[in-house]
């Protein structure tokens, strides 16, 4: 980047406070930041670090209970406390934003054309037909296939990646100086993420705007940004050029973040290990029910998947959203009607109803992705953990159950005294520990883990991975580990299955699949996940 | 679209059939009959009357007879208003009830949306609290209390408006009944709009609209209001039903010649055919309104499409 570039966006001692029933909460506690013309700056931090709230404050988008103090200037104009009419001349024109949730950030009730046209007409004073022509140009610029048709589409008719392209088109509409991107790829699959990042880099190269990129993902930062601010607890703990931060971090927190990538390796189980769960040609078909006079249709979510899980083994199932990996996990545990054959320790459990499955349930447990939704908010942690014992070991006395719950809590690294608290008092990582304790207390042999680390920050993820590894060893457990996160699967699984559109595209020992992927699909996944930098620089070369 | 409407109308036939059947037999189970009067009729007269109206037949035969007539579009003669058929009575009363109900619905939607939107935009201010308080009041106080009160205040004490009567459908005569009918609906619509508007204003796409510097009137009027309307639109079906059944009480209190009055009198006098006729009309209205609601919903929300 040119050293002499002018500073266009200058944040000085910004503070953001939220008034809550429990008193004022300071989300941002005095932060200085600046962005020069044409520069790419990343703000990195874990959830709750206040990184998004700075931008919300700068753009006048804080929730009604939030207030901002300090100064944010755009080319010398103070934005904090600016009357709305004046602020509206800057936002959407000179400074634009794209957000994390491509599903909800567009208005579901209006066409793409209308949504791209609105800022054009409001800021540029364009006529309806001129705005339409410009919207079409913009859709072509962001490489949306069939742009003419897409103008008339509604957001729900587009994929997540396409919606994010539409957001980018909106952001570019008025030729902005600065594009603020708030976790724009977090909700997308890795290959789509690489495409969107490549697009942003291409557009920046073409149009020359500065990008302020907010993310929790260091891989993106390394591949994408010129300069980095690292945030923790509402403050900047370290800043500097990307290369310097990644090669010579000075602060402990930055070092911790950099080291938080999942690590470790699981050796394959011996061939002699007994097979616990054997699935042969499992298929799941969803039927969309038609009405009285309208026909239904069928969707094959899982097609002819065969897998076997040996004692002590961890089978990782990876795939992008919609690949059928979660559906497969549920079908294996007979939580969904399916076809094929599933055998658990010699007993064909395929097609068992709830009553017939009950004796096997304690052996076949499940942990879900969402640590907020999967624990009943009205039960104490102790009740949640012991509930399964009531069903599977009705002979236990209340005292014995509490004892086992305390044991399980200790095992997952929580204070047994916490058993009388409710789930909302715990953090995401702690809740996931509780969910694991709930499974472990029944002394199962197989646990299906469905994206158990996906909602967690990297540093918390790492702790959960360590925990899973430990309880697997101490109880000789077998895991089916479902995740879209290749790094986590690489660290935990000894056998990996790659799924796409309901089918297995590749499988094998984890080392082989990750080191020498055979299918193009797997190779693309690996590249986008582990070599984002190369992917992006290849794209840049292709442009040049 | 046309196919969908046709399918829905055909789908309503079983519903109507069930409503008709249930009402028919429930009416017959109720004690007494159309010709029970304080001074009993002569046995011979009663016998003749019963024969004329087929009441001497077993109930299931009467039921089939009624269905047969209905299939030919004949709702039968009224048992009490001897010189009129049920069709004639309904033809007289229906325009009155439709005017009342329609006006009340319009008032409810307009006033409710405006109040709800204002309350949402000024959330937790005194304006919001007063709208909520008035809304709670409107829902809790029943119309048989509101109607006489309005009539007493504006009709008797202030002499501003007629205390009752139809007056050939003059606007003055409609004011009080329409207000009485609309009041609870205004309250419900206002609460619905307030809630969904607050949610819409917090939604991500409204945040996007703000971030792109759109003026407030566009954010509220274009983006938030359309989303906020959806729950209110869903409520239109039940609202139409409530307005028609609500008019039973209101028409009786204000002495208006609508179908609600026939409903009450018919039920009290065991005028079987008249009650059945009214029930069928109301059921048809509810079915049609639910269809309108679904079509309107699809027009407002592109994610819902019928074809």
mmCIF file of N, CA and C in Angstrom, chain A residues 422-482:
data_model
loop_
_atom_site.group_PDB
_atom_site.id
_atom_site.type_symbol
_atom_site.label_atom_id
_atom_site.label_comp_id
_atom_site.label_asym_id
_atom_site.label_seq_id
_atom_site.Cartn_x
_atom_site.Cartn_y
_atom_site.Cartn_z
ATOM 1 N N UNK A 422 -29.093 -22.703 36.180
ATOM 2 C CA UNK A 422 -29.838 -22.878 34.923
ATOM 3 C C UNK A 422 -28.929 -22.594 33.721
ATOM 4 N N UNK A 423 -29.264 -23.192 32.565
ATOM 5 C CA UNK A 423 -28.375 -23.060 31.390
ATOM 6 C C UNK A 423 -28.013 -21.625 31.017
ATOM 7 N N UNK A 424 -28.972 -20.662 31.208
ATOM 8 C CA UNK A 424 -28.662 -19.310 30.729
ATOM 9 C C UNK A 424 -27.520 -18.664 31.492
ATOM 10 N N UNK A 425 -27.147 -19.253 32.640
ATOM 11 C CA UNK A 425 -26.050 -18.673 33.419
ATOM 12 C C UNK A 425 -24.682 -19.099 32.897
ATOM 13 N N UNK A 426 -24.674 -19.924 31.825
ATOM 14 C CA UNK A 426 -23.402 -20.441 31.341
ATOM 15 C C UNK A 426 -23.055 -19.877 29.972
ATOM 16 N N UNK A 427 -21.768 -19.859 29.666
ATOM 17 C CA UNK A 427 -21.328 -19.418 28.340
ATOM 18 C C UNK A 427 -21.550 -20.542 27.332
ATOM 19 N N UNK A 428 -21.388 -20.226 26.047
ATOM 20 C CA UNK A 428 -21.593 -21.220 24.998
ATOM 21 C C UNK A 428 -20.719 -22.460 25.194
ATOM 22 N N UNK A 429 -19.468 -22.249 25.509
ATOM 23 C CA UNK A 429 -18.550 -23.371 25.695
ATOM 24 C C UNK A 429 -18.958 -24.226 26.886
ATOM 25 N N UNK A 430 -19.360 -23.557 27.984
ATOM 26 C CA UNK A 430 -19.793 -24.307 29.176
ATOM 27 C C UNK A 430 -21.058 -25.108 28.888
ATOM 28 N N UNK A 431 -21.952 -24.513 28.114
ATOM 29 C CA UNK A 431 -23.179 -25.241 27.774
ATOM 30 C C UNK A 431 -22.866 -26.479 26.958
ATOM 31 N N UNK A 432 -21.897 -26.349 26.059
ATOM 32 C CA UNK A 432 -21.555 -27.515 25.268
ATOM 33 C C UNK A 432 -20.949 -28.582 26.180
ATOM 34 N N UNK A 433 -20.227 -28.170 27.216
ATOM 35 C CA UNK A 433 -19.709 -29.147 28.187
ATOM 36 C C UNK A 433 -20.876 -29.846 28.904
ATOM 37 N N UNK A 434 -21.896 -29.067 29.235
ATOM 38 C CA UNK A 434 -23.068 -29.655 29.904
ATOM 39 C C UNK A 434 -23.727 -30.686 28.983
ATOM 40 N N UNK A 435 -23.850 -30.326 27.697
ATOM 41 C CA UNK A 435 -24.460 -31.257 26.739
ATOM 42 C C UNK A 435 -23.631 -32.542 26.645
ATOM 43 N N UNK A 436 -22.324 -32.396 26.729
ATOM 44 C CA UNK A 436 -21.460 -33.588 26.684
ATOM 45 C C UNK A 436 -21.639 -34.397 27.971
ATOM 46 N N UNK A 437 -21.726 -33.706 29.104
ATOM 47 C CA UNK A 437 -21.932 -34.399 30.379
ATOM 48 C C UNK A 437 -23.235 -35.192 30.350
ATOM 49 N N UNK A 438 -24.269 -34.609 29.747
ATOM 50 C CA UNK A 438 -25.562 -35.271 29.663
ATOM 51 C C UNK A 438 -25.448 -36.581 28.880
ATOM 52 N N UNK A 439 -24.594 -36.568 27.848
ATOM 53 C CA UNK A 439 -24.411 -37.796 27.075
ATOM 54 C C UNK A 439 -23.543 -38.790 27.843
ATOM 55 N N UNK A 440 -22.474 -38.300 28.455
ATOM 56 C CA UNK A 440 -21.486 -39.183 29.083
ATOM 57 C C UNK A 440 -22.043 -39.873 30.327
ATOM 58 N N UNK A 441 -22.948 -39.214 31.031
ATOM 59 C CA UNK A 441 -23.446 -39.758 32.293
ATOM 60 C C UNK A 441 -24.129 -41.122 32.078
ATOM 61 N N UNK A 442 -24.606 -41.362 30.878
ATOM 62 C CA UNK A 442 -25.287 -42.631 30.597
ATOM 63 C C UNK A 442 -24.308 -43.735 30.225
ATOM 64 N N UNK A 443 -23.032 -43.411 30.196
ATOM 65 C CA UNK A 443 -21.989 -44.358 29.812
ATOM 66 C C UNK A 443 -22.302 -45.005 28.460
ATOM 67 N N UNK A 444 -22.420 -44.173 27.424
ATOM 68 C CA UNK A 444 -22.735 -44.711 26.099
ATOM 69 C C UNK A 444 -21.493 -45.339 25.458
ATOM 70 N N UNK A 445 -21.689 -46.001 24.335
ATOM 71 C CA UNK A 445 -20.536 -46.502 23.588
ATOM 72 C C UNK A 445 -20.295 -45.660 22.341
ATOM 73 N N UNK A 446 -21.398 -45.094 21.807
ATOM 74 C CA UNK A 446 -21.283 -44.285 20.596
ATOM 75 C C UNK A 446 -21.923 -42.922 20.856
ATOM 76 N N UNK A 447 -21.214 -41.850 20.473
ATOM 77 C CA UNK A 447 -21.836 -40.527 20.520
ATOM 78 C C UNK A 447 -21.764 -39.909 19.128
ATOM 79 N N UNK A 448 -22.915 -39.465 18.634
ATOM 80 C CA UNK A 448 -22.935 -38.713 17.381
ATOM 81 C C UNK A 448 -22.852 -37.245 17.756
ATOM 82 N N UNK A 449 -21.783 -36.584 17.309
ATOM 83 C CA UNK A 449 -21.577 -35.172 17.621
ATOM 84 C C UNK A 449 -21.881 -34.368 16.358
ATOM 85 N N UNK A 450 -22.965 -33.591 16.407
ATOM 86 C CA UNK A 450 -23.390 -32.859 15.218
ATOM 87 C C UNK A 450 -22.947 -31.400 15.320
ATOM 88 N N UNK A 451 -21.867 -31.062 14.671
ATOM 89 C CA UNK A 451 -21.306 -29.697 14.683
ATOM 90 C C UNK A 451 -21.163 -29.168 16.109
ATOM 91 N N UNK A 452 -20.561 -29.923 17.020
ATOM 92 C CA UNK A 452 -20.569 -29.483 18.428
ATOM 93 C C UNK A 452 -19.711 -28.248 18.672
ATOM 94 N N UNK A 453 -18.837 -27.891 17.746
ATOM 95 C CA UNK A 453 -17.935 -26.770 18.013
ATOM 96 C C UNK A 453 -18.198 -25.592 17.088
ATOM 97 N N UNK A 454 -19.233 -25.701 16.247
ATOM 98 C CA UNK A 454 -19.382 -24.689 15.194
ATOM 99 C C UNK A 454 -19.858 -23.342 15.703
ATOM 100 N N UNK A 455 -20.556 -23.336 16.839
ATOM 101 C CA UNK A 455 -21.067 -22.056 17.330
ATOM 102 C C UNK A 455 -20.084 -21.399 18.299
ATOM 103 N N UNK A 456 -18.893 -21.969 18.437
ATOM 104 C CA UNK A 456 -17.968 -21.492 19.470
ATOM 105 C C UNK A 456 -16.779 -20.761 18.867
ATOM 106 N N UNK A 457 -16.188 -19.851 19.653
ATOM 107 C CA UNK A 457 -14.945 -19.205 19.240
ATOM 108 C C UNK A 457 -13.833 -20.241 19.151
ATOM 109 N N UNK A 458 -12.826 -19.935 18.330
ATOM 110 C CA UNK A 458 -11.720 -20.878 18.131
ATOM 111 C C UNK A 458 -11.066 -21.319 19.442
ATOM 112 N N UNK A 459 -10.839 -20.361 20.359
ATOM 113 C CA UNK A 459 -10.123 -20.723 21.579
ATOM 114 C C UNK A 459 -10.967 -21.663 22.438
ATOM 115 N N UNK A 460 -12.297 -21.461 22.418
ATOM 116 C CA UNK A 460 -13.183 -22.335 23.188
ATOM 117 C C UNK A 460 -13.292 -23.691 22.492
ATOM 118 N N UNK A 461 -13.341 -23.632 21.148
ATOM 119 C CA UNK A 461 -13.347 -24.859 20.351
ATOM 120 C C UNK A 461 -12.212 -25.775 20.750
ATOM 121 N N UNK A 462 -11.052 -25.160 20.911
ATOM 122 C CA UNK A 462 -9.853 -25.945 21.202
ATOM 123 C C UNK A 462 -10.023 -26.692 22.528
ATOM 124 N N UNK A 463 -10.625 -26.007 23.515
ATOM 125 C CA UNK A 463 -10.840 -26.654 24.812
ATOM 126 C C UNK A 463 -11.812 -27.826 24.674
ATOM 127 N N UNK A 464 -12.867 -27.630 23.877
ATOM 128 C CA UNK A 464 -13.858 -28.693 23.714
ATOM 129 C C UNK A 464 -13.224 -29.895 23.008
ATOM 130 N N UNK A 465 -12.370 -29.605 22.029
ATOM 131 C CA UNK A 465 -11.689 -30.696 21.320
ATOM 132 C C UNK A 465 -10.821 -31.501 22.288
ATOM 133 N N UNK A 466 -10.085 -30.782 23.138
ATOM 134 C CA UNK A 466 -9.256 -31.455 24.135
ATOM 135 C C UNK A 466 -10.120 -32.322 25.043
ATOM 136 N N UNK A 467 -11.261 -31.766 25.465
ATOM 137 C CA UNK A 467 -12.171 -32.504 26.339
ATOM 138 C C UNK A 467 -12.681 -33.770 25.652
ATOM 139 N N UNK A 468 -13.107 -33.629 24.395
ATOM 140 C CA UNK A 468 -13.642 -34.786 23.673
ATOM 141 C C UNK A 468 -12.583 -35.874 23.558
ATOM 142 N N UNK A 469 -11.365 -35.434 23.259
ATOM 143 C CA UNK A 469 -10.273 -36.393 23.110
ATOM 144 C C UNK A 469 -10.060 -37.150 24.425
ATOM 145 N N UNK A 470 -10.122 -36.421 25.550
ATOM 146 C CA UNK A 470 -9.877 -37.036 26.850
ATOM 147 C C UNK A 470 -10.979 -38.045 27.203
ATOM 148 N N UNK A 471 -12.243 -37.646 27.039
ATOM 149 C CA UNK A 471 -13.291 -38.597 27.448
ATOM 150 C C UNK A 471 -13.352 -39.772 26.485
ATOM 151 N N UNK A 472 -12.933 -39.566 25.243
ATOM 152 C CA UNK A 472 -12.902 -40.706 24.326
ATOM 153 C C UNK A 472 -11.918 -41.750 24.837
ATOM 154 N N UNK A 473 -10.764 -41.268 25.283
ATOM 155 C CA UNK A 473 -9.747 -42.208 25.777
ATOM 156 C C UNK A 473 -10.208 -42.871 27.065
ATOM 157 N N UNK A 474 -10.725 -42.075 28.003
ATOM 158 C CA UNK A 474 -11.015 -42.658 29.306
ATOM 159 C C UNK A 474 -12.216 -43.607 29.277
ATOM 160 N N UNK A 475 -13.128 -43.445 28.325
ATOM 161 C CA UNK A 475 -14.293 -44.334 28.281
ATOM 162 C C UNK A 475 -14.289 -45.256 27.083
ATOM 163 N N UNK A 476 -13.216 -45.215 26.296
ATOM 164 C CA UNK A 476 -13.145 -45.966 25.050
ATOM 165 C C UNK A 476 -14.397 -45.740 24.194
ATOM 166 N N UNK A 477 -14.702 -44.466 23.977
ATOM 167 C CA UNK A 477 -15.898 -44.114 23.218
ATOM 168 C C UNK A 477 -15.621 -44.114 21.721
ATOM 169 N N UNK A 478 -16.697 -44.297 20.944
ATOM 170 C CA UNK A 478 -16.595 -44.128 19.506
ATOM 171 C C UNK A 478 -17.438 -42.910 19.121
ATOM 172 N N UNK A 479 -16.866 -42.082 18.255
ATOM 173 C CA UNK A 479 -17.567 -40.860 17.855
ATOM 174 C C UNK A 479 -17.904 -40.887 16.377
ATOM 175 N N UNK A 480 -19.087 -40.343 16.062
ATOM 176 C CA UNK A 480 -19.317 -39.906 14.689
ATOM 177 C C UNK A 480 -19.342 -38.397 14.767
ATOM 178 N N UNK A 481 -18.382 -37.759 14.125
ATOM 179 C CA UNK A 481 -18.182 -36.332 14.296
ATOM 180 C C UNK A 481 -18.557 -35.616 13.010
ATOM 181 N N UNK A 482 -19.683 -34.883 13.074
ATOM 182 C CA UNK A 482 -20.195 -34.216 11.882
ATOM 183 C C UNK A 482 -19.781 -32.756 11.923
#
